[in-house]
Amino acid sequence: MRIIIGLGNPGREYEGTAHNVGFDVVDSLCREWNISLSKKGFKSVYGEGKAFGEKIMLVKPQTYMNLSGEAVVMLKKKFKDARMLVVVDDIDTEEGKVKYRLHGSGGTHNGLRNIVSFIGEDFERIKLGVGQPKGDLKNFVLAKLDKDLRVNLVDAATEKVKEWVNEQNS
């Protein structure tokens, strides 16, 4: 089983923001794999389906970004043998780039730091380069992300996640 967790903030006011590109990637994968986020649990909304012959769970934590670890630790405890992949915005990744990491610290990202505080550094992640703030960090990540940048990041990350799922079955 593969669990893909897109980080973001619940609520319409956060749609299209830098912090919500993880949610956008999950939405893209839902369309790609015809999976509906119709279930609630693990402090998240989620859906289950199949891709590349593998059971898939797509997850959007509803804890708000800075408390993402609360949802992730519940999933980790329930699905001990599953491979997990966290998809997240990142100001420290070059703008427009998508970077896979096998493990690591939370860096400057409060959502990743929170996950690390619950489960440690040993989890896979895809970081989406949203650019550097030109002022207050909170205002930057909660502001609308340039539409072209968002679309390009979501498309590239969707392909990267598909490769991740498919490679694991080769």
PDB file of N, CA and C in Angstrom, residues 101-148:
ATOM      1  N   ARG A 101      12.949  13.719  -1.604  1.00  0.00           N
ATOM      2  CA  ARG A 101      13.898  13.427  -0.520  1.00  0.00           C
ATOM      3  C   ARG A 101      13.454  12.149   0.181  1.00  0.00           C
ATOM      4  N   LEU A 102      14.399  11.263   0.448  1.00  0.00           N
ATOM      5  CA  LEU A 102      14.112  10.002   1.134  1.00  0.00           C
ATOM      6  C   LEU A 102      13.848  10.228   2.625  1.00  0.00           C
ATOM      7  N   HIS A 103      14.552  11.196   3.207  1.00  0.00           N
ATOM      8  CA  HIS A 103      14.390  11.525   4.625  1.00  0.00           C
ATOM      9  C   HIS A 103      15.058  12.867   4.858  1.00  0.00           C
ATOM     10  N   GLY A 104      14.937  13.375   6.060  1.00  0.00           N
ATOM     11  CA  GLY A 104      15.595  14.632   6.399  1.00  0.00           C
ATOM     12  C   GLY A 104      14.852  15.379   7.485  1.00  0.00           C
ATOM     13  N   SER A 105      15.413  16.497   7.850  1.00  0.00           N
ATOM     14  CA  SER A 105      14.815  17.318   8.909  1.00  0.00           C
ATOM     15  C   SER A 105      13.600  18.059   8.356  1.00  0.00           C
ATOM     16  N   GLY A 106      12.945  18.777   9.222  1.00  0.00           N
ATOM     17  CA  GLY A 106      11.817  19.602   8.809  1.00  0.00           C
ATOM     18  C   GLY A 106      12.255  20.916   8.198  1.00  0.00           C
ATOM     19  N   GLY A 107      13.543  21.241   8.334  1.00  0.00           N
ATOM     20  CA  GLY A 107      14.048  22.497   7.774  1.00  0.00           C
ATOM     21  C   GLY A 107      13.296  23.692   8.317  1.00  0.00           C
ATOM     22  N   THR A 108      12.949  24.598   7.432  1.00  0.00           N
ATOM     23  CA  THR A 108      12.241  25.821   7.840  1.00  0.00           C
ATOM     24  C   THR A 108      10.729  25.655   7.780  1.00  0.00           C
ATOM     25  N   HIS A 109      10.257  24.460   7.420  1.00  0.00           N
ATOM     26  CA  HIS A 109       8.824  24.242   7.198  1.00  0.00           C
ATOM     27  C   HIS A 109       8.148  23.729   8.469  1.00  0.00           C
ATOM     28  N   ASN A 110       7.222  24.509   9.011  1.00  0.00           N
ATOM     29  CA  ASN A 110       6.576  24.127  10.268  1.00  0.00           C
ATOM     30  C   ASN A 110       5.753  22.847  10.159  1.00  0.00           C
ATOM     31  N   GLY A 111       5.123  22.601   9.018  1.00  0.00           N
ATOM     32  CA  GLY A 111       4.369  21.363   8.833  1.00  0.00           C
ATOM     33  C   GLY A 111       5.282  20.151   8.873  1.00  0.00           C
ATOM     34  N   LEU A 112       6.417  20.228   8.157  1.00  0.00           N
ATOM     35  CA  LEU A 112       7.381  19.126   8.189  1.00  0.00           C
ATOM     36  C   LEU A 112       7.999  18.969   9.575  1.00  0.00           C
ATOM     37  N   ARG A 113       8.297  20.084  10.223  1.00  0.00           N
ATOM     38  CA  ARG A 113       8.845  20.011  11.596  1.00  0.00           C
ATOM     39  C   ARG A 113       7.887  19.281  12.521  1.00  0.00           C
ATOM     40  N   ASN A 114       6.600  19.565  12.362  1.00  0.00           N
ATOM     41  CA  ASN A 114       5.604  18.925  13.216  1.00  0.00           C
ATOM     42  C   ASN A 114       5.553  17.423  12.955  1.00  0.00           C
ATOM     43  N   ILE A 115       5.619  17.030  11.692  1.00  0.00           N
ATOM     44  CA  ILE A 115       5.645  15.607  11.366  1.00  0.00           C
ATOM     45  C   ILE A 115       6.880  14.959  11.977  1.00  0.00           C
ATOM     46  N   VAL A 116       8.031  15.592  11.807  1.00  0.00           N
ATOM     47  CA  VAL A 116       9.285  15.068  12.372  1.00  0.00           C
ATOM     48  C   VAL A 116       9.161  14.906  13.887  1.00  0.00           C
ATOM     49  N   SER A 117       8.500  15.835  14.564  1.00  0.00           N
ATOM     50  CA  SER A 117       8.353  15.746  16.019  1.00  0.00           C
ATOM     51  C   SER A 117       7.537  14.520  16.437  1.00  0.00           C
ATOM     52  N   PHE A 118       6.671  14.028  15.556  1.00  0.00           N
ATOM     53  CA  PHE A 118       5.841  12.862  15.855  1.00  0.00           C
ATOM     54  C   PHE A 118       6.473  11.547  15.406  1.00  0.00           C
ATOM     55  N   ILE A 119       7.083  11.525  14.211  1.00  0.00           N
ATOM     56  CA  ILE A 119       7.530  10.238  13.660  1.00  0.00           C
ATOM     57  C   ILE A 119       9.018  10.195  13.318  1.00  0.00           C
ATOM     58  N   GLY A 120       9.726  11.276  13.527  1.00  0.00           N
ATOM     59  CA  GLY A 120      11.138  11.312  13.186  1.00  0.00           C
ATOM     60  C   GLY A 120      11.351  11.722  11.733  1.00  0.00           C
ATOM     61  N   GLU A 121      12.593  11.685  11.300  1.00  0.00           N
ATOM     62  CA  GLU A 121      12.980  12.184   9.980  1.00  0.00           C
ATOM     63  C   GLU A 121      12.853  11.157   8.864  1.00  0.00           C
ATOM     64  N   ASP A 122      12.540   9.915   9.209  1.00  0.00           N
ATOM     65  CA  ASP A 122      12.562   8.836   8.231  1.00  0.00           C
ATOM     66  C   ASP A 122      11.220   8.696   7.517  1.00  0.00           C
ATOM     67  N   PHE A 123      10.918   9.645   6.637  1.00  0.00           N
ATOM     68  CA  PHE A 123       9.750   9.544   5.762  1.00  0.00           C
ATOM     69  C   PHE A 123      10.069  10.247   4.453  1.00  0.00           C
ATOM     70  N   GLU A 124       9.497   9.712   3.377  1.00  0.00           N
ATOM     71  CA  GLU A 124       9.753  10.250   2.051  1.00  0.00           C
ATOM     72  C   GLU A 124       8.903  11.490   1.822  1.00  0.00           C
ATOM     73  N   ARG A 125       9.452  12.401   1.012  1.00  0.00           N
ATOM     74  CA  ARG A 125       8.707  13.620   0.744  1.00  0.00           C
ATOM     75  C   ARG A 125       9.054  14.162  -0.632  1.00  0.00           C
ATOM     76  N   ILE A 126       8.122  14.913  -1.180  1.00  0.00           N
ATOM     77  CA  ILE A 126       8.345  15.674  -2.400  1.00  0.00           C
ATOM     78  C   ILE A 126       8.117  17.133  -2.039  1.00  0.00           C
ATOM     79  N   LYS A 127       9.142  17.940  -2.292  1.00  0.00           N
ATOM     80  CA  LYS A 127       9.095  19.365  -1.961  1.00  0.00           C
ATOM     81  C   LYS A 127       8.897  20.168  -3.246  1.00  0.00           C
ATOM     82  N   LEU A 128       7.974  21.109  -3.185  1.00  0.00           N
ATOM     83  CA  LEU A 128       7.635  21.929  -4.341  1.00  0.00           C
ATOM     84  C   LEU A 128       8.123  23.354  -4.111  1.00  0.00           C
ATOM     85  N   GLY A 129       9.034  23.796  -4.956  1.00  0.00           N
ATOM     86  CA  GLY A 129       9.638  25.116  -4.806  1.00  0.00           C
ATOM     87  C   GLY A 129       8.681  26.237  -5.160  1.00  0.00           C
ATOM     88  N   VAL A 130       8.194  26.935  -4.141  1.00  0.00           N
ATOM     89  CA  VAL A 130       7.209  28.013  -4.337  1.00  0.00           C
ATOM     90  C   VAL A 130       7.845  29.393  -4.387  1.00  0.00           C
ATOM     91  N   GLY A 131       9.162  29.457  -4.228  1.00  0.00           N
ATOM     92  CA  GLY A 131       9.849  30.742  -4.257  1.00  0.00           C
ATOM     93  C   GLY A 131      10.160  31.241  -2.861  1.00  0.00           C
ATOM     94  N   GLN A 132      10.929  32.314  -2.828  1.00  0.00           N
ATOM     95  CA  GLN A 132      11.353  32.927  -1.564  1.00  0.00           C
ATOM     96  C   GLN A 132      10.451  34.108  -1.219  1.00  0.00           C
ATOM     97  N   PRO A 133      10.082  34.235   0.049  1.00  0.00           N
ATOM     98  CA  PRO A 133       9.266  35.388   0.442  1.00  0.00           C
ATOM     99  C   PRO A 133      10.046  36.688   0.299  1.00  0.00           C
ATOM    100  N   LYS A 134       9.343  37.723  -0.098  1.00  0.00           N
ATOM    101  CA  LYS A 134       9.959  39.049  -0.208  1.00  0.00           C
ATOM    102  C   LYS A 134       9.518  39.928   0.962  1.00  0.00           C
ATOM    103  N   GLY A 135       9.059  39.294   1.991  1.00  0.00           N
ATOM    104  CA  GLY A 135       8.581  39.980   3.190  1.00  0.00           C
ATOM    105  C   GLY A 135       8.267  38.927   4.223  1.00  0.00           C
ATOM    106  N   ASP A 136       7.155  39.100   4.902  1.00  0.00           N
ATOM    107  CA  ASP A 136       6.720  38.200   5.965  1.00  0.00           C
ATOM    108  C   ASP A 136       6.425  36.798   5.425  1.00  0.00           C
ATOM    109  N   LEU A 137       7.037  35.779   6.020  1.00  0.00           N
ATOM    110  CA  LEU A 137       6.881  34.397   5.582  1.00  0.00           C
ATOM    111  C   LEU A 137       5.421  33.942   5.643  1.00  0.00           C
ATOM    112  N   LYS A 138       4.744  34.219   6.748  1.00  0.00           N
ATOM    113  CA  LYS A 138       3.357  33.781   6.896  1.00  0.00           C
ATOM    114  C   LYS A 138       2.484  34.384   5.799  1.00  0.00           C
ATOM    115  N   ASN A 139       2.637  35.665   5.550  1.00  0.00           N
ATOM    116  CA  ASN A 139       1.849  36.302   4.486  1.00  0.00           C
ATOM    117  C   ASN A 139       2.162  35.687   3.130  1.00  0.00           C
ATOM    118  N   PHE A 140       3.431  35.349   2.909  1.00  0.00           N
ATOM    119  CA  PHE A 140       3.843  34.769   1.634  1.00  0.00           C
ATOM    120  C   PHE A 140       3.191  33.412   1.395  1.00  0.00           C
ATOM    121  N   VAL A 141       3.287  32.498   2.364  1.00  0.00           N
ATOM    122  CA  VAL A 141       2.770  31.143   2.145  1.00  0.00           C
ATOM    123  C   VAL A 141       1.251  31.089   2.159  1.00  0.00           C
ATOM    124  N   LEU A 142       0.610  32.111   2.736  1.00  0.00           N
ATOM    125  CA  LEU A 142      -0.856  32.139   2.760  1.00  0.00           C
ATOM    126  C   LEU A 142      -1.441  33.021   1.659  1.00  0.00           C
ATOM    127  N   ALA A 143      -0.573  33.585   0.822  1.00  0.00           N
ATOM    128  CA  ALA A 143      -1.028  34.386  -0.318  1.00  0.00           C
ATOM    129  C   ALA A 143      -1.236  33.463  -1.520  1.00  0.00           C
ATOM    130  N   LYS A 144      -2.032  33.933  -2.463  1.00  0.00           N
ATOM    131  CA  LYS A 144      -2.259  33.171  -3.693  1.00  0.00           C
ATOM    132  C   LYS A 144      -0.931  33.008  -4.423  1.00  0.00           C
ATOM    133  N   LEU A 145      -0.682  31.800  -4.866  1.00  0.00           N
ATOM    134  CA  LEU A 145       0.518  31.496  -5.637  1.00  0.00           C
ATOM    135  C   LEU A 145       0.244  31.817  -7.101  1.00  0.00           C
ATOM    136  N   ASP A 146       1.243  32.335  -7.791  1.00  0.00           N
ATOM    137  CA  ASP A 146       1.121  32.607  -9.214  1.00  0.00           C
ATOM    138  C   ASP A 146       0.509  31.382  -9.901  1.00  0.00           C
ATOM    139  N   LYS A 147      -0.547  31.606 -10.691  1.00  0.00           N
ATOM    140  CA  LYS A 147      -1.298  30.494 -11.277  1.00  0.00           C
ATOM    141  C   LYS A 147      -0.428  29.604 -12.159  1.00  0.00           C
ATOM    142  N   ASP A 148       0.409  30.195 -13.015  1.00  0.00           N
ATOM    143  CA  ASP A 148       1.266  29.390 -13.897  1.00  0.00           C
ATOM    144  C   ASP A 148       2.250  28.557 -13.089  1.00  0.00           C
TER     145      ASP A 148
END
